[in-house]
Coordinates of C-alpha atoms and ligand atoms in Angstrom, one line a residue:
M1 CA -10.1 -5.0 41.5
D2 CA -13.6 -6.0 41.6
T3 CA -15.0 -5.9 38.3
P4 CA -17.6 -2.7 38.2
L5 CA -20.7 -2.9 37.6
P6 CA -22.1 -2.0 34.3
Y7 CA -22.4 1.3 33.1
V8 CA -25.2 3.0 34.4
F9 CA -25.9 3.8 31.1
D10 CA -26.5 -0.1 30.0
R11 CA -28.1 -0.6 33.4
L12 CA -30.7 1.5 32.8
R13 CA -31.8 -0.7 29.5
T14 CA -31.4 -3.4 30.9
E15 CA -33.6 -2.9 33.7
A16 CA -36.4 -1.4 31.8
T17 CA -36.0 -4.4 29.4
A18 CA -36.6 -6.8 32.5
L19 CA -39.3 -4.8 33.9
I20 CA -41.2 -5.0 30.4
A21 CA -40.3 -8.8 30.4
A22 CA -42.0 -9.0 33.7
T23 CA -45.1 -8.1 32.6
G24 CA -45.4 -10.7 30.7
L25 CA -47.7 -8.4 27.9
V26 CA -44.4 -8.5 25.5
A27 CA -42.6 -11.3 24.1
P28 CA -39.0 -11.0 25.3
G29 CA -36.9 -10.7 22.0
S30 CA -39.3 -7.9 20.8
I31 CA -38.2 -5.3 23.7
N32 CA -36.4 -2.9 21.7
L33 CA -36.1 0.2 23.5
A34 CA -35.4 3.8 21.9
E35 CA -34.3 7.4 23.1
P36 CA -37.2 9.6 23.6
K37 CA -37.4 12.5 21.2
A38 CA -35.9 15.8 22.5
N39 CA -39.0 17.6 23.9
V40 CA -40.5 14.6 25.5
P41 CA -39.3 14.9 29.1
A42 CA -38.3 11.4 29.9
D43 CA -35.2 9.1 29.5
L44 CA -36.1 6.0 27.2
A45 CA -38.9 4.8 25.4
F46 CA -40.5 1.6 25.0
P47 CA -42.2 1.9 21.6
V48 CA -45.3 -0.5 21.9
F49 CA -46.6 -0.3 18.1
A50 CA -45.5 -3.9 16.9
S51 CA -46.8 -5.8 20.1
A52 CA -50.0 -3.6 20.4
K53 CA -50.4 -5.4 16.9
D54 CA -49.4 -9.2 17.9
A55 CA -52.1 -8.0 21.0
G56 CA -54.4 -7.1 18.4
T57 CA -55.0 -3.8 20.3
N58 CA -54.4 -0.5 20.0
P59 CA -51.2 1.0 20.7
N60 CA -52.5 3.8 23.2
D61 CA -54.6 1.1 24.8
F62 CA -51.5 -1.2 25.2
A63 CA -48.9 1.4 26.3
K64 CA -51.6 2.3 29.4
R65 CA -52.0 -1.5 30.3
L66 CA -48.2 -2.2 29.7
A67 CA -47.5 0.6 31.8
D68 CA -49.9 0.1 34.5
A69 CA -48.6 -3.6 34.4
V70 CA -44.9 -2.6 35.7
T71 CA -44.1 -2.3 39.0
L72 CA -41.0 -0.5 40.2
S73 CA -38.9 -1.9 43.3
P74 CA -37.3 0.4 45.9
D75 CA -34.2 0.7 44.5
S76 CA -35.2 1.1 40.9
L77 CA -33.0 3.4 39.1
F78 CA -36.2 4.7 37.7
A79 CA -39.2 6.9 39.4
R80 CA -41.9 6.8 36.9
V81 CA -42.6 4.8 34.2
E82 CA -45.8 6.1 31.9
P83 CA -47.9 5.9 28.7
A84 CA -47.8 8.6 26.2
G85 CA -49.5 7.8 23.3
G86 CA -47.8 4.6 21.6
F87 CA -45.1 4.6 24.2
V88 CA -44.1 3.9 27.8
N89 CA -41.8 6.1 28.9
F90 CA -39.1 5.5 31.7
S91 CA -37.9 8.4 33.6
V92 CA -35.1 8.2 35.9
R93 CA -34.8 8.6 39.8
P94 CA -32.7 11.6 39.6
D95 CA -31.0 10.5 43.2
V96 CA -30.6 7.2 42.5
F97 CA -28.9 8.3 39.0
A98 CA -27.0 10.9 40.6
S99 CA -25.4 8.5 42.8
A100 CA -24.8 5.9 40.2
V101 CA -23.1 8.1 37.2
L102 CA -20.7 9.8 39.7
A103 CA -19.7 6.0 40.9
D104 CA -19.3 4.9 37.4
I105 CA -16.8 7.9 36.9
E106 CA -15.2 7.6 40.2
V107 CA -14.3 3.6 40.0
R108 CA -13.3 4.1 36.5
G109 CA -11.2 7.3 36.3
N110 CA -9.3 7.0 33.2
A111 CA -10.8 4.3 31.8
Y112 CA -14.5 5.9 32.4
G113 CA -15.7 5.7 28.8
E114 CA -13.8 2.4 27.9
D115 CA -16.0 -0.8 27.1
K116 CA -13.2 -3.5 25.8
T117 CA -16.0 -6.1 25.9
V118 CA -17.2 -5.0 22.4
G119 CA -14.1 -5.8 20.1
K120 CA -12.7 -8.4 22.4
G121 CA -11.2 -11.3 20.5
N122 CA -10.9 -9.1 17.4
T123 CA -8.3 -7.6 15.7
V124 CA -8.5 -4.2 13.3
I125 CA -6.3 -2.9 11.0
V126 CA -6.1 1.0 11.2
E127 CA -3.5 2.2 8.6
Y128 CA -3.2 5.9 9.0
S129 CA -0.4 9.0 8.2
S130 CA 1.3 6.6 5.0
P131 CA 3.7 9.7 4.1
N132 CA 5.6 9.4 1.1
I133 CA 9.4 8.8 1.9
A134 CA 12.0 12.3 1.3
K135 CA 8.8 14.1 1.5
K136 CA 7.9 16.1 4.3
L137 CA 4.6 15.5 6.1
H138 CA 2.1 18.0 5.0
V139 CA -1.3 19.2 5.5
G140 CA -3.3 16.3 4.1
S141 CA -1.0 13.8 5.9
L142 CA -1.6 15.1 9.2
R143 CA -5.4 15.1 8.7
T144 CA -5.3 11.1 8.4
T145 CA -2.7 11.1 11.0
V146 CA -4.8 12.7 13.4
I147 CA -8.4 11.3 12.5
G148 CA -6.6 7.6 12.0
H149 CA -5.0 8.1 15.4
S150 CA -8.4 8.9 17.4
L151 CA -10.0 5.9 15.4
Y152 CA -6.7 4.0 16.9
L153 CA -7.7 5.3 20.1
I154 CA -11.5 4.5 20.3
L155 CA -11.2 1.0 19.1
K156 CA -8.8 0.3 21.4
S157 CA -10.7 1.4 24.2
L158 CA -13.5 -0.7 22.6
G159 CA -11.0 -3.6 23.4
Y160 CA -9.9 -4.7 19.8
N161 CA -6.8 -5.9 19.0
V162 CA -5.8 -2.6 17.0
I163 CA -2.8 -3.0 14.5
G164 CA -1.7 0.8 13.9
D165 CA -0.3 0.7 10.0
N166 CA 2.0 3.3 8.7
H167 CA 2.3 2.2 5.2
L168 CA 5.3 4.4 4.2
G169 CA 5.1 5.4 0.5
D170 CA 9.0 4.5 -0.1
W171 CA 9.0 3.0 -3.4
G172 CA 8.4 4.3 -6.9
T173 CA 10.2 6.2 -9.4
Q174 CA 11.2 9.6 -7.9
F175 CA 13.6 7.3 -6.2
G176 CA 15.7 6.9 -9.2
Y177 CA 15.8 10.9 -9.5
I178 CA 16.9 11.0 -6.3
L179 CA 19.6 8.6 -6.5
A180 CA 20.6 9.5 -9.7
A181 CA 21.1 13.4 -8.7
I182 CA 22.8 12.2 -5.3
H183 CA 25.3 9.8 -7.5
D184 CA 26.0 12.2 -10.3
K185 CA 26.0 15.4 -8.5
G186 CA 27.4 14.0 -5.2
F187 CA 25.0 15.7 -3.1
T188 CA 25.0 14.6 0.6
P189 CA 21.8 15.3 1.9
W190 CA 22.5 13.7 5.5
D191 CA 25.3 16.3 6.0
D192 CA 22.3 18.9 5.6
P193 CA 20.6 20.3 9.1
N194 CA 17.4 19.7 7.4
P195 CA 17.8 16.9 5.3
V196 CA 14.3 16.1 4.2
P197 CA 14.0 19.6 2.5
A198 CA 17.1 19.1 0.9
L199 CA 15.9 15.5 -0.5
M200 CA 12.9 17.5 -2.0
K201 CA 15.0 20.1 -3.3
I202 CA 17.4 17.5 -5.1
Y203 CA 14.1 15.5 -6.4
A204 CA 12.3 19.2 -7.6
D205 CA 15.4 20.3 -9.2
Y206 CA 16.3 17.2 -11.3
N207 CA 12.8 16.6 -12.3
N208 CA 12.7 20.1 -13.6
E209 CA 15.7 19.7 -15.4
A210 CA 14.4 16.6 -16.7
E211 CA 12.1 18.4 -18.8
S212 CA 14.2 20.0 -20.9
N213 CA 17.0 17.1 -21.0
P214 CA 15.1 13.7 -21.8
S215 CA 18.2 11.9 -20.4
I216 CA 17.7 12.4 -16.9
K217 CA 14.5 10.6 -17.2
D218 CA 16.5 7.6 -18.6
N219 CA 19.2 8.1 -16.3
A220 CA 16.3 7.9 -13.5
R221 CA 14.8 5.0 -14.8
A222 CA 18.3 3.5 -14.7
W223 CA 18.8 4.0 -11.3
F224 CA 15.4 3.1 -9.9
K225 CA 16.0 -0.4 -11.7
K226 CA 19.3 -1.0 -9.8
L227 CA 17.3 -0.4 -7.1
E228 CA 15.0 -2.9 -7.8
D229 CA 17.9 -4.9 -8.5
G230 CA 19.5 -4.9 -5.5
D231 CA 22.5 -2.7 -6.4
P232 CA 24.1 -2.5 -3.1
W233 CA 25.0 1.5 -3.1
A234 CA 21.1 2.0 -4.6
R235 CA 20.0 0.2 -1.6
E236 CA 22.1 1.7 0.9
T237 CA 21.5 5.3 -0.3
W238 CA 17.6 4.5 -0.5
Q239 CA 17.7 3.3 3.6
R240 CA 19.8 6.1 4.3
I241 CA 16.9 8.3 3.0
I242 CA 14.6 6.1 4.8
T243 CA 15.9 6.5 8.0
L244 CA 16.3 10.4 7.6
S245 CA 12.4 10.9 6.5
L246 CA 11.6 8.8 9.3
A247 CA 13.6 10.8 11.9
E248 CA 11.8 14.0 10.8
F249 CA 8.3 12.4 10.8
D250 CA 9.1 10.6 14.4
K251 CA 9.2 14.7 15.6
T252 CA 5.6 15.6 14.0
Y253 CA 4.3 11.9 15.4
S254 CA 5.9 12.6 18.9
R255 CA 4.2 16.1 19.2
L256 CA 1.2 14.8 18.4
D257 CA 1.9 11.2 20.9
I258 CA 1.6 8.9 18.1
R259 CA 2.9 5.7 17.7
F260 CA 2.2 2.9 15.1
D261 CA 2.4 -0.8 15.8
T262 CA 3.7 -1.6 12.3
Q263 CA 5.3 1.1 9.6
V264 CA 5.4 -1.5 6.6
G265 CA 6.2 0.6 3.4
E266 CA 5.1 -0.1 0.1
S267 CA 8.8 -1.7 -0.4
F268 CA 8.4 -4.5 1.5
F269 CA 5.6 -5.7 -1.0
E270 CA 8.3 -5.7 -3.7
P271 CA 9.7 -9.3 -4.1
V272 CA 6.0 -11.0 -4.3
L273 CA 4.4 -8.6 -6.5
D274 CA 4.9 -11.0 -9.7
Q275 CA 3.2 -13.8 -7.4
V276 CA 0.5 -11.1 -7.0
I277 CA 0.1 -10.0 -10.8
Q278 CA 0.6 -13.9 -12.0
E279 CA -2.3 -14.9 -9.3
A280 CA -4.4 -12.6 -10.6
I281 CA -4.1 -13.4 -14.2
D282 CA -4.2 -17.1 -13.3
K283 CA -7.5 -16.1 -11.9
G284 CA -8.4 -14.4 -15.0
V285 CA -9.1 -11.4 -13.2
A286 CA -6.0 -9.6 -15.0
T287 CA -5.1 -9.5 -18.6
A288 CA -1.3 -9.7 -19.7
E289 CA -1.5 -7.9 -22.9
P290 CA 0.9 -8.8 -25.6
N291 CA 3.5 -6.0 -25.3
G292 CA 3.8 -6.5 -21.8
P293 CA 1.1 -4.2 -19.6
V294 CA -0.9 -6.2 -17.3
A295 CA -4.8 -4.9 -16.9
V296 CA -7.9 -5.2 -15.0
D297 CA -10.8 -4.7 -16.8
F298 CA -14.1 -4.0 -14.6
G299 CA -16.8 -3.5 -17.3
E300 CA -18.9 -1.0 -16.6
K301 CA -18.5 -1.0 -12.8
L302 CA -14.9 1.0 -12.4
P303 CA -12.5 2.2 -15.1
S304 CA -10.1 -0.2 -15.9
C305 CA -6.1 -0.2 -14.0
L306 CA -3.0 -1.5 -14.6
L307 CA -1.4 -4.0 -12.3
R308 CA 2.2 -3.6 -14.9
K309 CA 3.1 -1.0 -16.7
T310 CA 4.7 -1.4 -20.5
D311 CA 8.2 -1.3 -19.1
G312 CA 7.4 -3.9 -16.8
G313 CA 7.1 -1.6 -13.8
T314 CA 4.6 -2.4 -11.1
L315 CA 2.2 0.4 -9.9
Y316 CA 0.8 1.8 -6.5
Q317 CA -2.6 -0.6 -7.2
T318 CA 0.3 -3.4 -7.3
R319 CA 1.5 -2.6 -4.3
D320 CA -1.5 -2.3 -2.2
L321 CA -3.3 -5.4 -3.7
A322 CA -0.1 -7.4 -2.2
T323 CA -1.2 -5.3 0.9
V324 CA -4.4 -6.3 1.4
L325 CA -3.7 -9.9 0.6
Y326 CA -0.6 -9.6 3.3
R327 CA -2.6 -8.4 5.4
W328 CA -5.6 -10.9 5.4
R329 CA -3.0 -13.9 5.6
E330 CA -1.1 -12.1 8.7
Y331 CA -3.6 -10.5 10.9
H332 CA -7.1 -12.1 9.8
P333 CA -8.6 -8.9 10.6
T334 CA -12.7 -8.0 11.0
R335 CA -11.8 -4.6 9.4
N336 CA -9.1 -3.4 7.8
I337 CA -9.4 0.4 8.0
Y338 CA -7.4 3.2 5.5
V339 CA -7.8 6.5 6.4
V340 CA -6.4 7.9 3.4
G341 CA -7.9 11.5 1.6
A342 CA -10.6 10.9 -0.6
E343 CA -8.6 11.6 -3.8
Q344 CA -7.8 8.1 -3.8
R345 CA -11.4 6.8 -3.4
L346 CA -11.1 5.1 -6.8
H347 CA -7.9 3.5 -6.2
F348 CA -9.1 1.8 -3.0
Q349 CA -12.4 0.8 -4.9
Q350 CA -10.1 -0.9 -7.6
V351 CA -7.8 -2.5 -5.1
F352 CA -10.8 -4.1 -3.3
E353 CA -12.3 -4.9 -6.2
I354 CA -9.6 -6.9 -7.6
A355 CA -9.2 -8.6 -4.2
R356 CA -12.6 -9.6 -4.5
R357 CA -12.7 -11.2 -7.9
M358 CA -9.3 -12.9 -6.8
G359 CA -11.5 -15.0 -4.4
Y360 CA -10.6 -13.0 -1.4
V361 CA -14.1 -12.0 -0.8
E362 CA -13.5 -11.9 3.3
I363 CA -11.3 -9.1 3.1
A364 CA -12.7 -7.2 0.4
D365 CA -15.6 -6.9 2.3
R366 CA -13.9 -6.3 5.6
S367 CA -11.5 -3.3 3.9
V368 CA -13.1 0.2 4.5
H369 CA -11.5 3.6 2.9
I370 CA -12.1 6.3 5.2
P371 CA -11.8 9.1 2.9
N372 CA -10.7 12.6 4.1
G373 CA -11.7 15.9 2.8
M374 CA -9.3 18.6 1.9
V375 CA -7.8 21.0 4.1
T376 CA -8.1 24.7 2.9
K377 CA -7.1 27.7 4.1
A378 CA -9.9 30.2 5.6
D379 CA -10.0 31.9 2.4
G380 CA -10.8 28.6 0.3
D381 CA -7.6 28.6 -1.4
R382 CA -6.0 25.0 -1.6
F383 CA -2.8 25.2 0.5
R384 CA -1.0 24.1 -2.4
A385 CA -1.2 27.3 -4.2
R386 CA 1.9 27.0 -6.4
K387 CA 3.4 23.7 -7.9
G388 CA 5.6 23.0 -5.4
E389 CA 3.9 25.2 -2.4
V390 CA 2.6 23.1 0.4
I391 CA 2.0 23.6 3.6
F392 CA 3.9 21.2 6.1
A393 CA 2.6 19.4 9.3
D394 CA 5.5 21.0 11.2
E395 CA 4.8 24.4 10.5
I396 CA 1.4 24.1 11.1
L397 CA 1.8 22.8 14.6
D398 CA 4.5 25.5 14.9
E399 CA 2.1 28.2 14.0
A400 CA 0.2 26.9 16.3
A401 CA 1.8 26.6 19.5
V402 CA 2.8 30.7 18.4
R403 CA -0.8 31.8 18.1
A404 CA -1.9 29.4 21.2
E405 CA 0.9 31.4 23.4
A406 CA -0.8 34.8 22.1
V407 CA -4.6 33.6 23.6
M408 CA -2.5 32.5 26.6
R409 CA -0.9 35.7 27.4
Q410 CA -4.2 37.9 26.5
Q411 CA -5.5 35.6 29.3
I412 CA -2.9 36.2 31.5
A413 CA -3.0 40.3 30.8
D414 CA -6.8 40.3 31.4
G415 CA -6.2 38.7 34.8
K416 CA -8.4 35.5 34.0
S417 CA -5.9 33.0 34.0
E418 CA -3.7 31.0 36.8
V419 CA -0.5 30.2 34.4
S420 CA 2.5 31.2 35.7
E421 CA 5.8 32.0 33.2
S422 CA 7.3 28.5 33.4
E423 CA 4.2 26.9 32.7
I424 CA 3.5 28.6 29.2
D425 CA 5.3 26.7 26.7
A426 CA 3.6 23.5 27.7
I427 CA 0.5 24.6 27.9
S428 CA 0.9 26.2 24.3
E429 CA 2.1 23.3 22.8
L430 CA -0.9 21.1 24.6
L431 CA -3.7 23.8 23.2
G432 CA -1.7 24.3 19.5
V433 CA -1.9 20.9 19.0
G434 CA -5.2 20.2 20.4
A435 CA -6.6 23.0 18.2
V436 CA -5.2 21.2 15.0
I437 CA -6.8 17.8 15.7
Y438 CA -9.8 19.4 16.9
S439 CA -10.4 21.0 13.8
D440 CA -9.0 17.9 11.3
L441 CA -11.6 15.8 13.1
H442 CA -14.7 16.9 14.7
Q443 CA -16.3 17.4 11.4
G444 CA -17.1 14.1 9.6
P445 CA -13.6 12.9 7.9
D446 CA -14.7 13.6 4.1
R447 CA -15.8 17.4 4.7
N448 CA -13.4 19.6 3.6
I449 CA -12.3 21.6 6.0
Q450 CA -11.0 25.2 6.3
F451 CA -7.8 26.3 8.6
D452 CA -9.1 29.5 10.1
W453 CA -6.8 30.0 13.4
D454 CA -9.1 32.4 15.2
K455 CA -12.0 29.8 15.2
M456 CA -9.8 26.9 15.9
L457 CA -8.2 28.5 19.0
A458 CA -11.7 30.4 20.1
L459 CA -12.1 30.3 23.5
N460 CA -16.1 29.9 23.1
G461 CA -16.9 27.6 20.6
N462 CA -16.7 24.4 19.1
T463 CA -12.9 23.7 19.6
A464 CA -10.3 21.8 21.2
T465 CA -9.6 25.2 23.4
Y466 CA -13.1 25.9 24.8
N467 CA -13.1 22.1 25.9
Q468 CA -9.7 22.4 27.1
Y469 CA -10.9 25.8 29.4
M470 CA -13.7 24.1 30.7
H471 CA -11.6 21.3 32.1
A472 CA -8.8 23.7 33.4
R473 CA -11.6 25.7 34.8
C474 CA -13.1 22.5 36.7
K475 CA -9.7 22.0 37.9
S476 CA -9.2 25.2 38.9
I477 CA -12.7 25.0 41.0
L478 CA -11.8 21.8 42.5
R479 CA -8.0 23.2 43.5
K480 CA -10.2 26.1 45.3
A481 CA -12.5 23.4 47.4
P482 CA -12.2 24.1 51.0
V483 CA -10.7 21.4 53.3
G484 CA -13.2 19.8 55.7
L485 CA -16.2 19.5 53.8
P486 CA -18.4 16.3 54.5
T487 CA -18.5 13.2 52.1
A488 CA -20.1 14.1 49.0
D489 CA -24.1 12.8 48.8
P490 CA -24.9 12.5 45.4
R491 CA -28.8 12.2 45.9
I492 CA -29.2 15.6 46.5
L493 CA -28.4 16.5 43.1
T494 CA -31.8 17.0 41.6
A495 CA -31.7 20.1 40.0
P496 CA -32.6 20.5 36.3
E497 CA -28.5 21.6 35.2
E498 CA -27.4 19.0 38.1
Q499 CA -29.2 16.3 36.5
A500 CA -28.7 17.5 32.6
V501 CA -24.8 17.0 33.1
L502 CA -25.3 13.7 35.1
K503 CA -27.3 12.7 31.9
H504 CA -24.6 13.6 29.5
L505 CA -21.7 12.2 31.4
A506 CA -23.5 8.6 31.6
R507 CA -23.5 9.0 27.4
L508 CA -19.7 8.9 27.1
P509 CA -19.5 4.7 27.0
Q510 CA -22.1 5.1 24.3
A511 CA -20.6 7.8 22.3
V512 CA -17.5 5.9 22.3
R513 CA -19.1 2.5 21.2
D514 CA -21.1 4.5 18.8
A515 CA -17.8 6.2 17.2
G516 CA -16.3 2.8 16.7
E517 CA -19.1 1.2 15.0
K518 CA -19.3 4.0 12.5
F519 CA -15.4 4.7 12.7
L520 CA -16.4 8.6 13.6
P521 CA -13.9 10.1 15.9
A522 CA -16.4 13.3 15.7
T523 CA -18.7 11.6 17.6
V524 CA -16.7 11.6 20.5
A525 CA -15.6 15.4 19.9
E526 CA -19.6 16.3 19.7
W527 CA -20.0 14.6 23.2
T528 CA -17.1 16.5 24.7
Y529 CA -18.5 19.6 23.4
T530 CA -22.0 19.2 24.8
L531 CA -20.4 18.1 28.0
A532 CA -18.3 21.6 28.5
K533 CA -21.5 23.5 27.1
E534 CA -23.8 21.4 30.1
F535 CA -21.4 21.9 32.3
S536 CA -20.8 25.9 32.1
R537 CA -25.1 26.1 32.1
F538 CA -24.8 24.1 35.6
Y539 CA -21.8 26.3 36.4
D540 CA -23.8 29.4 35.9
K541 CA -27.0 28.1 37.4
C542 CA -25.9 26.4 40.3
P543 CA -23.1 27.7 42.6
V544 CA -20.2 25.3 43.7
L545 CA -18.1 27.5 45.7
K546 CA -20.8 29.5 47.1
A547 CA -23.3 26.5 47.7
E548 CA -25.6 27.4 50.6
T549 CA -24.8 24.2 52.4
D550 CA -21.5 22.3 53.0
E551 CA -23.6 19.1 51.6
L552 CA -24.2 20.8 48.3
K553 CA -20.9 22.3 48.1
A554 CA -19.4 18.8 48.4
A555 CA -22.0 17.1 46.2
R556 CA -21.6 20.2 43.5
L557 CA -17.8 19.4 44.0
A558 CA -18.3 15.6 43.0
I559 CA -20.4 16.7 39.7
V560 CA -17.4 19.3 39.0
A561 CA -14.6 16.6 39.6
A562 CA -16.3 14.0 37.0
S563 CA -17.1 16.6 34.4
A564 CA -13.2 17.4 34.1
Q565 CA -12.9 13.6 34.4
G566 CA -15.2 13.4 31.2
L567 CA -13.8 16.1 29.3
K568 CA -9.8 14.7 30.1
N569 CA -11.3 11.0 28.7
G570 CA -13.3 12.3 25.9
L571 CA -10.3 14.4 24.4
A572 CA -7.8 11.8 25.5
L573 CA -9.8 9.7 22.6
L574 CA -9.1 12.3 20.0
G575 CA -5.6 12.3 20.9
I576 CA -6.0 16.0 22.9
G577 CA -3.9 16.3 25.8
V578 CA -5.2 18.8 28.7
P579 CA -3.7 21.4 31.1
D580 CA -4.8 21.5 34.6
R581 CA -4.3 25.4 34.2
M582 CA -5.3 27.9 31.4
Ligands
LIG601 N1 1.7 7.1 0.2 C1 0.3 7.7 0.3 C2 0.4 8.9 -0.3 O1 1.0 10.4 0.4 C3 -0.8 6.9 0.6 C4 -0.4 6.2 1.0 C5 -2.4 5.5 1.7 N2 -2.5 4.1 1.9 C6 -2.2 3.3 1.1 N3 -2.5 2.1 1.5 N4 -2.1 3.3 -0.2 O2 -0.2 9.2 -1.0

């Protein structure tokens, strides 16, 4: 296939830059274009202040002189180049622009929006989900899963070599309790139809018992030590627990269509921890205290932390330090991204700072923690209302699908839907999962969010459902298109509502780049929502199937098809699928 032309969004900038350069009035290196303010009826602006100063004239005069000096060729993407105060404004030629945008989308199809040149040759690690073994995925890990996965998709579409890493919490003293309980009480969680909840109960009960019976603690500690020392039964049982847990996680991951490139858990680093601690000591970053612990003192900068406990055991920090060093050696990533709850902010600051002090400055600079805010119920209560009462990811997805089904059935009852009985399950799943994903990521990751089912599944509003609904609407229009229409000629699409949709469609590639640069999937969500709204405005004002002429019908249908493609592609980057009917 021929390489497609650059995106029209970029061609506009390239042409405007060339037009300005051709006047010889502005040094080529100082042509920085800007977005016109929202109330300015233009598509690109060149602020002339710096160039006017260089030329020793006032900006208004300079802008006039520059605009006069620009000559547009007949096939230019621009219709007008005009001075406005200290700016030279560029306005597109609606007919040429319409053809160019629609061609961009048609040629690229599902690839519209991606730009593999941005990240070419660079490796990025995105760590997300990272649940603890022997526990179920909870509402918080669901959020990091969703945000991280979208970031993964966005960076991939920008051509980065992305490594999606699920950093499993498969190590720690809790395994001592579980092993002890299984060993002493003969539990067989693998025979339980719900093995992970069974494991959670084993742990919780034994932990409770330990409160009144301190010898249990010693027993658990002893079992964890056996695990560390490679006791065959302990290892085998632990491995079984991991396998059970992963099978459980995978059910949720597959509902979300999520995969990882690597799942290197905390235990993987166990063999190198002594070495890492020693290196930190040798480099004067950590201090071995007389009675055993190894501590890092950050002075004023951060609260101090331990790399080794008094009993000789290692910590979460130690394992993350080993992880960051490993990732550097193994991948040399340009970015090492952790999508993890905001409550771990200090933890990552400490880990990155230790790496920096140990001389691993590059990876310290390239490591980013994207802190996720809390998820609460609509009434603002934490999900974790009582000790031990947590809402789990699969329950949320189940409830979402049930509620989505109710929405669908209402639509059918109201005669507003083309969905048949046999499609309801699959569509409800897409809508339910989509609603949860969108609610988790359409605001900044650091924002605390509330789960409000009615809002999340609203057919009108900033929801996945609304975006999916607009997509289905486009598809419905396309299905009803009469056969035998003339080939679409987009040059007649000059009405303001038509142009507004096209202009927004043209921005997807830039929205994706912005999202990748800021590690912010919400940027793409905002783009899809705006597209849905622009499309709806267009559809209200510009009849498609009832357009006055067949030519107009055909051309407007091309906008409908492009909008469907845009919504599909934008939502796909969020990890959200679209049904063709709703
Ligand atoms: N397993 C941890 C938890 O559930 C999150 C791990 C985050 N990632 C990391 N590299 N520390 O709290």
